[in-house]
PDB file of C-alpha atoms in Angstrom:
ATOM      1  CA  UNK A   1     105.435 238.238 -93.311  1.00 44.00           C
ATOM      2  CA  UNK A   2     102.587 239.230 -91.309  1.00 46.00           C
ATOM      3  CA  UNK A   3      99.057 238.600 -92.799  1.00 48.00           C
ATOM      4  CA  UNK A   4      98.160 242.062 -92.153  1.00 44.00           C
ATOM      5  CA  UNK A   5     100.489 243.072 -95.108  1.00 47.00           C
ATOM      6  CA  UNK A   6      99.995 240.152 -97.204  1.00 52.00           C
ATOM      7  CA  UNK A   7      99.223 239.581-100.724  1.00 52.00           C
ATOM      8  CA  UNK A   8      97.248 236.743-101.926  1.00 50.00           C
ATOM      9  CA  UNK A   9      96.263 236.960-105.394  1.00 48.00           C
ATOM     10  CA  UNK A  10      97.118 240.264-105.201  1.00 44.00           C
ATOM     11  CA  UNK A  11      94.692 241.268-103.133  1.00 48.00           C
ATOM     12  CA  UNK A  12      95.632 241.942 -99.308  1.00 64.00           C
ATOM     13  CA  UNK A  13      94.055 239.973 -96.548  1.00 69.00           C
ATOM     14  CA  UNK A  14      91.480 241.789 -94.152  1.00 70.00           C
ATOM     15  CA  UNK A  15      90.566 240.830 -90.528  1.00 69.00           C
ATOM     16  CA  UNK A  16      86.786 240.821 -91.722  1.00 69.00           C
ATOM     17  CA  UNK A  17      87.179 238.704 -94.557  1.00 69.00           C
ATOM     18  CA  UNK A  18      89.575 236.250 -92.578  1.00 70.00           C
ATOM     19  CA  UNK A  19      86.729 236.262 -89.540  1.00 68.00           C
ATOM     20  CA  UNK A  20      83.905 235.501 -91.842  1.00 66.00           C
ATOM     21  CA  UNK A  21      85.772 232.739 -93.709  1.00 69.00           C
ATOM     22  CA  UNK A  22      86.705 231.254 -90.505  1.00 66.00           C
ATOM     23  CA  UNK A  23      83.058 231.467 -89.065  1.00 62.00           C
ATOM     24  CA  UNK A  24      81.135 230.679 -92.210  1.00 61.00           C
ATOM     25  CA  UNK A  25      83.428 228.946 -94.352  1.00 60.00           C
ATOM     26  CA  UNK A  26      84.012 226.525 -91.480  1.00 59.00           C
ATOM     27  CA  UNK A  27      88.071 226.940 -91.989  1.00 66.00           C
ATOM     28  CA  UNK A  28      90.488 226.110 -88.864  1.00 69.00           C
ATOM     29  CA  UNK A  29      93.588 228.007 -87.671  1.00 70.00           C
ATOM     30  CA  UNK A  30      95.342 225.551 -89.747  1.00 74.00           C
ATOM     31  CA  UNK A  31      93.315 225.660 -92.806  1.00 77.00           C
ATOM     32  CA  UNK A  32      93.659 229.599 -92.751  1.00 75.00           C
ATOM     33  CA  UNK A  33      97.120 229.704 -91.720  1.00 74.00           C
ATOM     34  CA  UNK A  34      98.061 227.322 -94.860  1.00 76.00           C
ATOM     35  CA  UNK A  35      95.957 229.394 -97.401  1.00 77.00           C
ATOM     36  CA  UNK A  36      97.289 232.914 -96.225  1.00 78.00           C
ATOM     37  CA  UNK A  37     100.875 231.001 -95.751  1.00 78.00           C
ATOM     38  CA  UNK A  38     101.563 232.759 -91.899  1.00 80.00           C
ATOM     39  CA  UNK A  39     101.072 231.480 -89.000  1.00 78.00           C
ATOM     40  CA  UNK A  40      98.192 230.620 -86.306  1.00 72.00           C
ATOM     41  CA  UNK A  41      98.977 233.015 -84.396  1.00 77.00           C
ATOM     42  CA  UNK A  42      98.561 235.416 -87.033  1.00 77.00           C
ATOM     43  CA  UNK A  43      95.188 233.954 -88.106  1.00 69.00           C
ATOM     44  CA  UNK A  44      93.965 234.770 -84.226  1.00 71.00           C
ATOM     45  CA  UNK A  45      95.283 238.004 -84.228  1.00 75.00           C
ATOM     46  CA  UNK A  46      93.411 238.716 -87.316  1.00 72.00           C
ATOM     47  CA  UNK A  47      90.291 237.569 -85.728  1.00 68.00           C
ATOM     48  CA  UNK A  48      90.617 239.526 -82.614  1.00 67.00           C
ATOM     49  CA  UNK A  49      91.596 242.546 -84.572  1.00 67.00           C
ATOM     50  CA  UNK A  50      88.076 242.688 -86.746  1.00 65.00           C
ATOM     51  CA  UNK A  51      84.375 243.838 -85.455  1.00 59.00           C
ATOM     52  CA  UNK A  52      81.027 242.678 -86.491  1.00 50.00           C
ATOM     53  CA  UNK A  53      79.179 244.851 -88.376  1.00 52.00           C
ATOM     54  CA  UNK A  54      76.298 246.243 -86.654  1.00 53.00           C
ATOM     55  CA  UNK A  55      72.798 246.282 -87.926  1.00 49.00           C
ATOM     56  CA  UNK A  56      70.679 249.257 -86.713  1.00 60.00           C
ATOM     57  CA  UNK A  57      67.934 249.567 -89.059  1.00 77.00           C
ATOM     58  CA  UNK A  58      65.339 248.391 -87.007  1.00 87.00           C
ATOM     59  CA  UNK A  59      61.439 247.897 -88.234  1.00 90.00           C
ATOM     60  CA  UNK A  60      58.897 249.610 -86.444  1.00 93.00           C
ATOM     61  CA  UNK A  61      56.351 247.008 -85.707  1.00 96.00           C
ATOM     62  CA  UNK A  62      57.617 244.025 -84.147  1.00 98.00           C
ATOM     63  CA  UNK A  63      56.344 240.038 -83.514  1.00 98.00           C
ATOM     64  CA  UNK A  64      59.195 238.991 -80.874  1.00 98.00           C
ATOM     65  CA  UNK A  65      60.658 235.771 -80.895  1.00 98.00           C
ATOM     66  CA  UNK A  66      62.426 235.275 -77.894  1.00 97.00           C
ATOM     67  CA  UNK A  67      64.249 232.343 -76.364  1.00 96.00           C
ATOM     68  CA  UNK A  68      68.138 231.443 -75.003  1.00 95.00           C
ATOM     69  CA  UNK A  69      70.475 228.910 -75.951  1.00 94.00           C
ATOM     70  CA  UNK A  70      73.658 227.816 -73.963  1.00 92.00           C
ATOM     71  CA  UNK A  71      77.546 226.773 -74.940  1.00 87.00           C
ATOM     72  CA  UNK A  72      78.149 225.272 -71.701  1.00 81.00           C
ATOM     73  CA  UNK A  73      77.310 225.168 -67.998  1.00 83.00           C
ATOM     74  CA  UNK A  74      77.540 228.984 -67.326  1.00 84.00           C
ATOM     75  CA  UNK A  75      77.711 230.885 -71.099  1.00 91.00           C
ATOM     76  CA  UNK A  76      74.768 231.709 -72.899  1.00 93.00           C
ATOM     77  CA  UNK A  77      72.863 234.095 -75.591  1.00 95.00           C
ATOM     78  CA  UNK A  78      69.230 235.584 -74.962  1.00 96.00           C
ATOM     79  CA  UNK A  79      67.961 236.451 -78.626  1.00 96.00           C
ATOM     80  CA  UNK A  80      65.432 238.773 -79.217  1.00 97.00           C
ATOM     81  CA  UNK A  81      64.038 238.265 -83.098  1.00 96.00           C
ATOM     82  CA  UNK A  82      61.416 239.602 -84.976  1.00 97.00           C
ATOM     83  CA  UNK A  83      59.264 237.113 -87.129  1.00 96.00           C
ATOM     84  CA  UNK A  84      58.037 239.355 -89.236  1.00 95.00           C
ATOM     85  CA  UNK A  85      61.376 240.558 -90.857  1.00 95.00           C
ATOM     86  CA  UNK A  86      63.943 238.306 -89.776  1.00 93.00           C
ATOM     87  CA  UNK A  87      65.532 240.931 -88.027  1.00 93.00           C
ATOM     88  CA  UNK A  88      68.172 240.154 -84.664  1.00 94.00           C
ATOM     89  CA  UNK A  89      66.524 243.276 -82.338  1.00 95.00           C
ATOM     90  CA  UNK A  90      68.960 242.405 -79.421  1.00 95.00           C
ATOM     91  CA  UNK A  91      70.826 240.119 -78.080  1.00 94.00           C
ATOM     92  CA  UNK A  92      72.469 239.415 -74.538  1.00 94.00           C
ATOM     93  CA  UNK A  93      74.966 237.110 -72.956  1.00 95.00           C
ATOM     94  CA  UNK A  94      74.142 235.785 -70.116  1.00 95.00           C
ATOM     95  CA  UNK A  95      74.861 233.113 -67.606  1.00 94.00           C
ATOM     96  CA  UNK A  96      71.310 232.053 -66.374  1.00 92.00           C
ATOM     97  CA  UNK A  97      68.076 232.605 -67.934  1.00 92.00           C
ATOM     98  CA  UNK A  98      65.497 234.444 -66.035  1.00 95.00           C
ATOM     99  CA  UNK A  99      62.101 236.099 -66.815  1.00 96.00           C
ATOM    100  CA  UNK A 100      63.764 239.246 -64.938  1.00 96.00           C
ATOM    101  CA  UNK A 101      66.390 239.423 -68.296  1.00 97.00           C
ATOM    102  CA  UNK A 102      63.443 238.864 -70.743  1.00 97.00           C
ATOM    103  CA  UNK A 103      61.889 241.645 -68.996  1.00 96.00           C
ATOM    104  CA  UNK A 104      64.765 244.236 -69.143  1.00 97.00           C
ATOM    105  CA  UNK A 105      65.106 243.058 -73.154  1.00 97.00           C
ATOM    106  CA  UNK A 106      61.619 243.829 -73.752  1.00 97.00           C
ATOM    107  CA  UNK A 107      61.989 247.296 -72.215  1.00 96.00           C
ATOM    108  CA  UNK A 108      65.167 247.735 -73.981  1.00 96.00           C
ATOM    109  CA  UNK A 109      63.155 247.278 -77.519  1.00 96.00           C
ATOM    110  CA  UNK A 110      60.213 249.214 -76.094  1.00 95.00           C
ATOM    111  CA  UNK A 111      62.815 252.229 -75.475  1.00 95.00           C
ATOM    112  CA  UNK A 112      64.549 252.501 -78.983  1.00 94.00           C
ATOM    113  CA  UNK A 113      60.154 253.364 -80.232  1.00 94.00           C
ATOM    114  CA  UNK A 114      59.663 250.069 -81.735  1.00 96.00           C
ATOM    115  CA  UNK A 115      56.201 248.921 -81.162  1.00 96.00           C
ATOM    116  CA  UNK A 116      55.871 245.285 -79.789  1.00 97.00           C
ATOM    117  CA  UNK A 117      52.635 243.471 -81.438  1.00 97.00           C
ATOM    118  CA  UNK A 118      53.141 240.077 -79.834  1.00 98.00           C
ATOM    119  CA  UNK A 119      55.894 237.850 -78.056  1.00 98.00           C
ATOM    120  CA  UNK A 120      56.282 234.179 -79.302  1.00 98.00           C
ATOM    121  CA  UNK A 121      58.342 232.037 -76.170  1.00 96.00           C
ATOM    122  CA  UNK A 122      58.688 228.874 -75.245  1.00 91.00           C
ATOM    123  CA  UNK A 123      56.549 229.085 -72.145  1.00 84.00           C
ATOM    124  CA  UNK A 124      59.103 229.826 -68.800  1.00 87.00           C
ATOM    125  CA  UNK A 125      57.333 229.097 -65.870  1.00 88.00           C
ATOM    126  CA  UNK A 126      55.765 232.705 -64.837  1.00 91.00           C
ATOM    127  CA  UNK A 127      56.572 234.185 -68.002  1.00 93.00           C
ATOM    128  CA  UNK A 128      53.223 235.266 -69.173  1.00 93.00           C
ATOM    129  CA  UNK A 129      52.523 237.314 -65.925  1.00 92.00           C
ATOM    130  CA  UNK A 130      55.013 239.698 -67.113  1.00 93.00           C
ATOM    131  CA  UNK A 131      53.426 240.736 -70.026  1.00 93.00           C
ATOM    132  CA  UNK A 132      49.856 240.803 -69.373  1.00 90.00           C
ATOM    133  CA  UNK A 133      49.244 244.030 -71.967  1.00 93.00           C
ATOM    134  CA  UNK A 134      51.337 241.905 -74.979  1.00 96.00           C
ATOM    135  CA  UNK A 135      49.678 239.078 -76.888  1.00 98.00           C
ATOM    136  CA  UNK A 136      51.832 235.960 -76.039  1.00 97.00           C
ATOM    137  CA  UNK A 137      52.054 232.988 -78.188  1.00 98.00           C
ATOM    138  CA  UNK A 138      53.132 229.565 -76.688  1.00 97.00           C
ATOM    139  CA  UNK A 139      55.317 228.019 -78.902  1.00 97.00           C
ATOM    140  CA  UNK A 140      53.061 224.876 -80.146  1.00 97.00           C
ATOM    141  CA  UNK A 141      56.129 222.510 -80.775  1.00 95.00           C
ATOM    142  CA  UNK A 142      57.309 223.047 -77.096  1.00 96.00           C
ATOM    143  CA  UNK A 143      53.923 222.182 -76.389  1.00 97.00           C
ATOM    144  CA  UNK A 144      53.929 219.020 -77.971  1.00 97.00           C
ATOM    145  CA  UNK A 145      57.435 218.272 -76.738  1.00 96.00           C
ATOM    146  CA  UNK A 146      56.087 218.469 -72.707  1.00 97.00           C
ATOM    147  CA  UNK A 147      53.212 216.103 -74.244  1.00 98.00           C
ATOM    148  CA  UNK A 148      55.622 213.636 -75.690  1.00 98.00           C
ATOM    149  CA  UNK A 149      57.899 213.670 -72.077  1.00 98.00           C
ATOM    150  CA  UNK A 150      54.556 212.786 -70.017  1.00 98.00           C
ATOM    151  CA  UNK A 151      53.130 210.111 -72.724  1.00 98.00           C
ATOM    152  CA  UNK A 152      56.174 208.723 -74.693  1.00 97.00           C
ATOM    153  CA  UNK A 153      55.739 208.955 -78.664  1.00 96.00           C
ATOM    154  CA  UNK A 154      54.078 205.553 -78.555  1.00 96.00           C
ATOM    155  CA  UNK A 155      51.682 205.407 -75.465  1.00 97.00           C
ATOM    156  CA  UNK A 156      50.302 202.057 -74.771  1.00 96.00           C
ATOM    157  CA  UNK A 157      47.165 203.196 -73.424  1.00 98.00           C
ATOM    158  CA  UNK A 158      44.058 203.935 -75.046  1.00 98.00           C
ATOM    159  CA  UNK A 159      43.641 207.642 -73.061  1.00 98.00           C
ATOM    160  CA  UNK A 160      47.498 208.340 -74.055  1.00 98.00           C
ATOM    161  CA  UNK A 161      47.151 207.678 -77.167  1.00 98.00           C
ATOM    162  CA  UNK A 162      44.572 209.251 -77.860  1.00 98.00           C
ATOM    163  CA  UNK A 163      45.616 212.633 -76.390  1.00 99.00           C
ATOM    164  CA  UNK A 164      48.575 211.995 -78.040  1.00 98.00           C
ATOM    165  CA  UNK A 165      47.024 212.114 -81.107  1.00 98.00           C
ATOM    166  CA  UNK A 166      45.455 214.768 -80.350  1.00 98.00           C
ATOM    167  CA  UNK A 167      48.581 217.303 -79.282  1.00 98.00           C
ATOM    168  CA  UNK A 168      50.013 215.995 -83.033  1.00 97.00           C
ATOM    169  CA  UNK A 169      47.079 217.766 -84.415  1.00 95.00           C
ATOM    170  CA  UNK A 170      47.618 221.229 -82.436  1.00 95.00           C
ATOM    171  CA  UNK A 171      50.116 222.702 -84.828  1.00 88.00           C
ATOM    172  CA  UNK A 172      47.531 221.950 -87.815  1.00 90.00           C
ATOM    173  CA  UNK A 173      44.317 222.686 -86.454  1.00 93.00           C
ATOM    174  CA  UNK A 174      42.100 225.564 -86.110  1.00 95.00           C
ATOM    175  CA  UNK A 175      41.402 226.408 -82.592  1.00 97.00           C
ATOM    176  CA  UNK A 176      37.626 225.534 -82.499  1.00 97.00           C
ATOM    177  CA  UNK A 177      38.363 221.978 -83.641  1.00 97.00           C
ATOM    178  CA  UNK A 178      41.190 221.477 -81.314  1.00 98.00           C
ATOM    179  CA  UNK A 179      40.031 222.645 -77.963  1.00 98.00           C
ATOM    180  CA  UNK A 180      36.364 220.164 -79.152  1.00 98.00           C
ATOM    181  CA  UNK A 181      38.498 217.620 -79.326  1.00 98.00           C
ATOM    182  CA  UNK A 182      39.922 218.021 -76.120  1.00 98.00           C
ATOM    183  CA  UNK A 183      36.401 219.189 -74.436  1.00 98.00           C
ATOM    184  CA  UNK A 184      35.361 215.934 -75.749  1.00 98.00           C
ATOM    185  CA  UNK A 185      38.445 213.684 -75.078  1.00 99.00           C
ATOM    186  CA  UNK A 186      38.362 214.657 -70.793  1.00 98.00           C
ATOM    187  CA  UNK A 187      34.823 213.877 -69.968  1.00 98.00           C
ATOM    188  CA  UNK A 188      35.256 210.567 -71.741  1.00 98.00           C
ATOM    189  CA  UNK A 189      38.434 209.735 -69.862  1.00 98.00           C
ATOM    190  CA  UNK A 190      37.380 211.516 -66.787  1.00 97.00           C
ATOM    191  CA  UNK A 191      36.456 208.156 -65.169  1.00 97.00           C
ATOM    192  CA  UNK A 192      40.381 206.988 -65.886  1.00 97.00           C
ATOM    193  CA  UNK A 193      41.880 210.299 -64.753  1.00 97.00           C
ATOM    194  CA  UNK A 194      40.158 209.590 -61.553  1.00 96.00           C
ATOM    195  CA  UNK A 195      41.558 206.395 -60.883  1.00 96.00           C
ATOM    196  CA  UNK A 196      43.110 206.210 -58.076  1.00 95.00           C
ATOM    197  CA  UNK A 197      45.304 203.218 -55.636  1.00 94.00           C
ATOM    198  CA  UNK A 198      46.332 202.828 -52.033  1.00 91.00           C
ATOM    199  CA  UNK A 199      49.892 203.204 -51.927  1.00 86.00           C
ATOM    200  CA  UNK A 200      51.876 200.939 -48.944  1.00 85.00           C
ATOM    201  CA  UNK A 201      51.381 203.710 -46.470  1.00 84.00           C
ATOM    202  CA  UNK A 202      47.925 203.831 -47.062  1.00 85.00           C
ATOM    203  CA  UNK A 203      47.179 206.688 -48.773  1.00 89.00           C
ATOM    204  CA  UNK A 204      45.235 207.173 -52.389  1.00 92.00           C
ATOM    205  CA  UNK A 205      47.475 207.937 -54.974  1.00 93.00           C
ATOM    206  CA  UNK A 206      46.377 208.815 -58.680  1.00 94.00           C
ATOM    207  CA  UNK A 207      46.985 205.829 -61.038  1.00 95.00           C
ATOM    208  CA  UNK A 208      47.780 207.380 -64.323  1.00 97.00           C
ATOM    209  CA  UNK A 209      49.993 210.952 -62.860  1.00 97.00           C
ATOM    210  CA  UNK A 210      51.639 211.256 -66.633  1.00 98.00           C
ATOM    211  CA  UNK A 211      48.460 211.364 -68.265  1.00 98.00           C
ATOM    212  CA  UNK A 212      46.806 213.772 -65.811  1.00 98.00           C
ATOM    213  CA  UNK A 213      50.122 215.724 -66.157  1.00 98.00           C
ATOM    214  CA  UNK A 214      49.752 215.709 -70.055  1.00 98.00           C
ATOM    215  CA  UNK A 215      46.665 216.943 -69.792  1.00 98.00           C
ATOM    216  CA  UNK A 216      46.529 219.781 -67.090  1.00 98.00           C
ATOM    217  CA  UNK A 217      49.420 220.868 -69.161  1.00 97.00           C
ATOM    218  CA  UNK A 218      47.494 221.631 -72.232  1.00 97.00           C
ATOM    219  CA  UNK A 219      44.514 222.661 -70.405  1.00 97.00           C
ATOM    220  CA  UNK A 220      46.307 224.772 -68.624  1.00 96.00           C
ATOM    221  CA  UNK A 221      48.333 226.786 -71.642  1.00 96.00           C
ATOM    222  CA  UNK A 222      45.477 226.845 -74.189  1.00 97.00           C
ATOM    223  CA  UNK A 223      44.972 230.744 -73.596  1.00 96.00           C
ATOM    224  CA  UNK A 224      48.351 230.730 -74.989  1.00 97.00           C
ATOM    225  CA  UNK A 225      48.342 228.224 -77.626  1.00 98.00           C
ATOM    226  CA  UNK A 226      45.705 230.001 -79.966  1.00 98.00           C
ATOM    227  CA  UNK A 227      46.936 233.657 -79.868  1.00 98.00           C
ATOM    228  CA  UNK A 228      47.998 233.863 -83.271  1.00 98.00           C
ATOM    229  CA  UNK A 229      44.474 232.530 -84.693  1.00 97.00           C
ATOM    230  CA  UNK A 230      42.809 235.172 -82.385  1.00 98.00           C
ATOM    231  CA  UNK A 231      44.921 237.622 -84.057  1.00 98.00           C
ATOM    232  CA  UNK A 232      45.438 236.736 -87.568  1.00 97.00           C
ATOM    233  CA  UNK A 233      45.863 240.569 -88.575  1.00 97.00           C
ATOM    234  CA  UNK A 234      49.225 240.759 -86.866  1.00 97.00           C
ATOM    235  CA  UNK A 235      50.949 237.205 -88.715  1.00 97.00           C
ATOM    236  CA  UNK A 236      51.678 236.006 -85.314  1.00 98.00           C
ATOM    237  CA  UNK A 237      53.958 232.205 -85.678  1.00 97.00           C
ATOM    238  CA  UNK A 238      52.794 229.602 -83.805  1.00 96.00           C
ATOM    239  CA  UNK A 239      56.287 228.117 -82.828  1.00 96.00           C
ATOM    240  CA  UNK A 240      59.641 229.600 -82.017  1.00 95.00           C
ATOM    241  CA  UNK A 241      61.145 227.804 -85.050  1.00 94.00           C
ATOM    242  CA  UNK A 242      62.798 230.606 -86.615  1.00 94.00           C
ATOM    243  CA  UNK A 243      64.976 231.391 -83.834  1.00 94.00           C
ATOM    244  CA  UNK A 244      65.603 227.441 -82.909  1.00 91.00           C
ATOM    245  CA  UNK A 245      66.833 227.475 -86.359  1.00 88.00           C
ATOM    246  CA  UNK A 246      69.102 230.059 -85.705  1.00 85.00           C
ATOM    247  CA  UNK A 247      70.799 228.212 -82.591  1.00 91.00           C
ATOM    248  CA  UNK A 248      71.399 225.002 -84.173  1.00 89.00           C
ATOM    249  CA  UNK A 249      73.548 226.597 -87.332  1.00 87.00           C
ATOM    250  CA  UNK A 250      75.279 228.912 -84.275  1.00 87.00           C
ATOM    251  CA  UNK A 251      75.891 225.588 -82.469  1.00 87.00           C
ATOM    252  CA  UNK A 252      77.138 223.570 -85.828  1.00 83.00           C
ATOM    253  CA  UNK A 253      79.267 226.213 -86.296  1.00 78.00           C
ATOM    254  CA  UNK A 254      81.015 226.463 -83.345  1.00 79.00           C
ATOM    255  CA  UNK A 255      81.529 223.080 -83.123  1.00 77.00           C
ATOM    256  CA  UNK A 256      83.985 223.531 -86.051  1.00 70.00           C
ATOM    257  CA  UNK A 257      86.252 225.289 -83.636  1.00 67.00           C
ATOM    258  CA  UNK A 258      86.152 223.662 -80.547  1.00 71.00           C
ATOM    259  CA  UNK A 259      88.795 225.384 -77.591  1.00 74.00           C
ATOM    260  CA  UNK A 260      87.557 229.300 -78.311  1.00 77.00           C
ATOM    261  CA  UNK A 261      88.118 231.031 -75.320  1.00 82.00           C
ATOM    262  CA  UNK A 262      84.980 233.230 -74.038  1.00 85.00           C
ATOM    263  CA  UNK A 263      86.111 236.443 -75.969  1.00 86.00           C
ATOM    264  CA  UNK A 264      87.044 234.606 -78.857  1.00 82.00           C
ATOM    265  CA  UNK A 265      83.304 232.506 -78.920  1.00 85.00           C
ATOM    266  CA  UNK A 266      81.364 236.240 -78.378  1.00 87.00           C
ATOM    267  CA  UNK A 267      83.027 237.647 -81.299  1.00 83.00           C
ATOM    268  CA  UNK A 268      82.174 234.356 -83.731  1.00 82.00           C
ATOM    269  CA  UNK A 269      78.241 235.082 -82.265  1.00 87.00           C
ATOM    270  CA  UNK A 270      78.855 238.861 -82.832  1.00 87.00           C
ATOM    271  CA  UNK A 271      79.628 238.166 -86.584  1.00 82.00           C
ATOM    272  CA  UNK A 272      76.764 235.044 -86.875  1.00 84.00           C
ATOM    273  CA  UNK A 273      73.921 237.645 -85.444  1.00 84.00           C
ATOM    274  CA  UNK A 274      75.300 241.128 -86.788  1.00 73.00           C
ATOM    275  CA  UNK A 275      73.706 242.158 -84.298  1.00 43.00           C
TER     276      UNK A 275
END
C-alpha cells in the first residue's frame, strides 16, 4: 500500500513529517522505507510531494550576517542572517559568488522595510566599497585565518611570532590595546620588513614577503576589524560564526544522503533554513 494512505500506529504518514525525519533524523531511503514498510520509491515521492514551511515574520532592525557555502563545483547557497534574532532573512542559490549577488540581497532586505544596522562578512575582495553608508564588520576569525596562511601556526621567526601572537589576541582585545600593539610591533620590525636580496637576475627582492603580507593584511582591514566596538549600541558580532555554524550542520547533514539530485538537495536546504 502506498505510504500516502498508510497507517503506522494508527496514525497516517505525512510528506512533512517523512521529510523532516529524513533531514533531521538522519534516516535513509532504506531506513524510512523499512519503518513505514513501502518502498523507496515511495519514501522519494513523499519527499518531493511536501514544502518547507516558510517563515515571514521578519524583525525590523537587522545586524546581517552574510556569507556562501558550496555542495560542489557549481551549486551553492548565499545566506543572509540576522545576529540579533537568529532569523534566515533570505537565502539564494547560486553558482558563483559575487559582490554583485550580495548587493541585489541587500536591496532585496532593504525593500521588504527592514532596516539594516550593520553587515558582518568575511571580507570579499571589494566588498566594502559597496556599502559605504552600512557599518561593516570583518569577520575577526577570517582575519586570523589569512594570518595563520602567511605565518604558519608555529612561525619560527621572532617577527612571525610575534605578530602571530598578536592576531590570537584580536578576537579578545579592545581596540585601543590591539592596534598599540601593532603600532608598536611595525616600527620595531620595520628594519626586518625592509630586508631585502638580489635575486639571480639581479633585482632586489623582499626577504620576508609572508610576513609583510601578514601584516599589510591587518593593517590594511583594521577599519573593519573594530566596527562592532565603535558601535557597541547596535550588538554588532565580531565573527561570522553563527552562520558558519549553520553550514557545517547543513553540510553533516547532507552527507547522510549522498546521490540527491539538485531538486532533491534544494528542498532538504528549503526545510534546514525554513526560509
Amino acid at each position: 500500500m502506498a505510504c500516502g494512505r498508510s497507517f503506522v500506529g494508527g496514525l497516517r504518514i505525512k510528506s512533512e513529517d517523512v521529510l523532516i525525519e529524513y533531514l533531521s533524523g538522519k534516516q535513509t531511503y532504506d531506513q524510512l522505507a523499512e519503518k513505514y514498510n513501502c518502498s523507496n520509491k515511495t519514501i522519494q515521492r513523499k519527499i518531493d510531494q511536501s514544502s518547507a514551511q516558510q517563515n515571514r515574520a521578519f524583525p525590523s532592525r537587522v545586524n546581517v550576517l552574510m556569507d556562501s557555502t558550496y555542495f560542489g563545483k557549481s551549486f551553492g547557497v548565499m545566506v543572509f542572517k540576522d545576529s540579533i534574532t537568529g532569523v534566515i532573512l533570505l537565502k539564494k542559490y547560486v553558482k558563483q559568488e559575487t559582490n554583485l549577488l550580495y548587493l541585489e540581497g541587500m536591496q532585496e532586505i532593504a525593500k521588504r522595510g527592514i532596516k539594516v544596522q550593520s553587515i558582518i562578512c568575511d571580507g570579499r575582495r571589494g566588498l566594502f566599497s559597496l556599502f559605504t553608508n552600512v557599518p561593516m564588520q570583518y569577520c575577526e576569525f577570517h582575519q586570523v585565518k589569512t594570518i595563520r596562511t602567511y605565518l604558519t601556526k608555529k612561525p619560527e621567526m621572532q617577527a612571525s611570532k610575534e605578530l602571530w601572537e598578536l592576531a590570537l589576541l584580536l578576537r579578545k582585545a579592545d581596540k585601543e590595546s590591539f592596534v598599540g600593539s601593532l603600532d608598536e610591533w611595525h616600527p620595531k620590525w620595520e628594519w626586518f620588513l625592509s630586508e631585502r636580496k638580489i635575486d639571480e637576475a639581479g633585482k632586489k627582492r623582499y626577504v620576508h614577503k609572508k610576513l609583510r603580507s601578514a601584516y599589510r593584511s591587518l593593517k590594511t582591514n583594521l577599519p573593519w576589524l573594530f566596527t562592532w566596538y565603535d558601535n557597541l549600541e547596535l550588538n554588532i558580532p565580531n565573527t561570522t560564526n553563527a552562520i558558519d555554524g549553520h553550514f557545517s550542520d547543513l553540510k553533516n547533514k547532507l552527507s547522510n544522503h549522498n546521490g540527491l539530485s539538485i531538486d532533491r538537495k534544494k528542498k532538504l536546504i528549503d526545510e534546514f533554513f525554513k526560509a
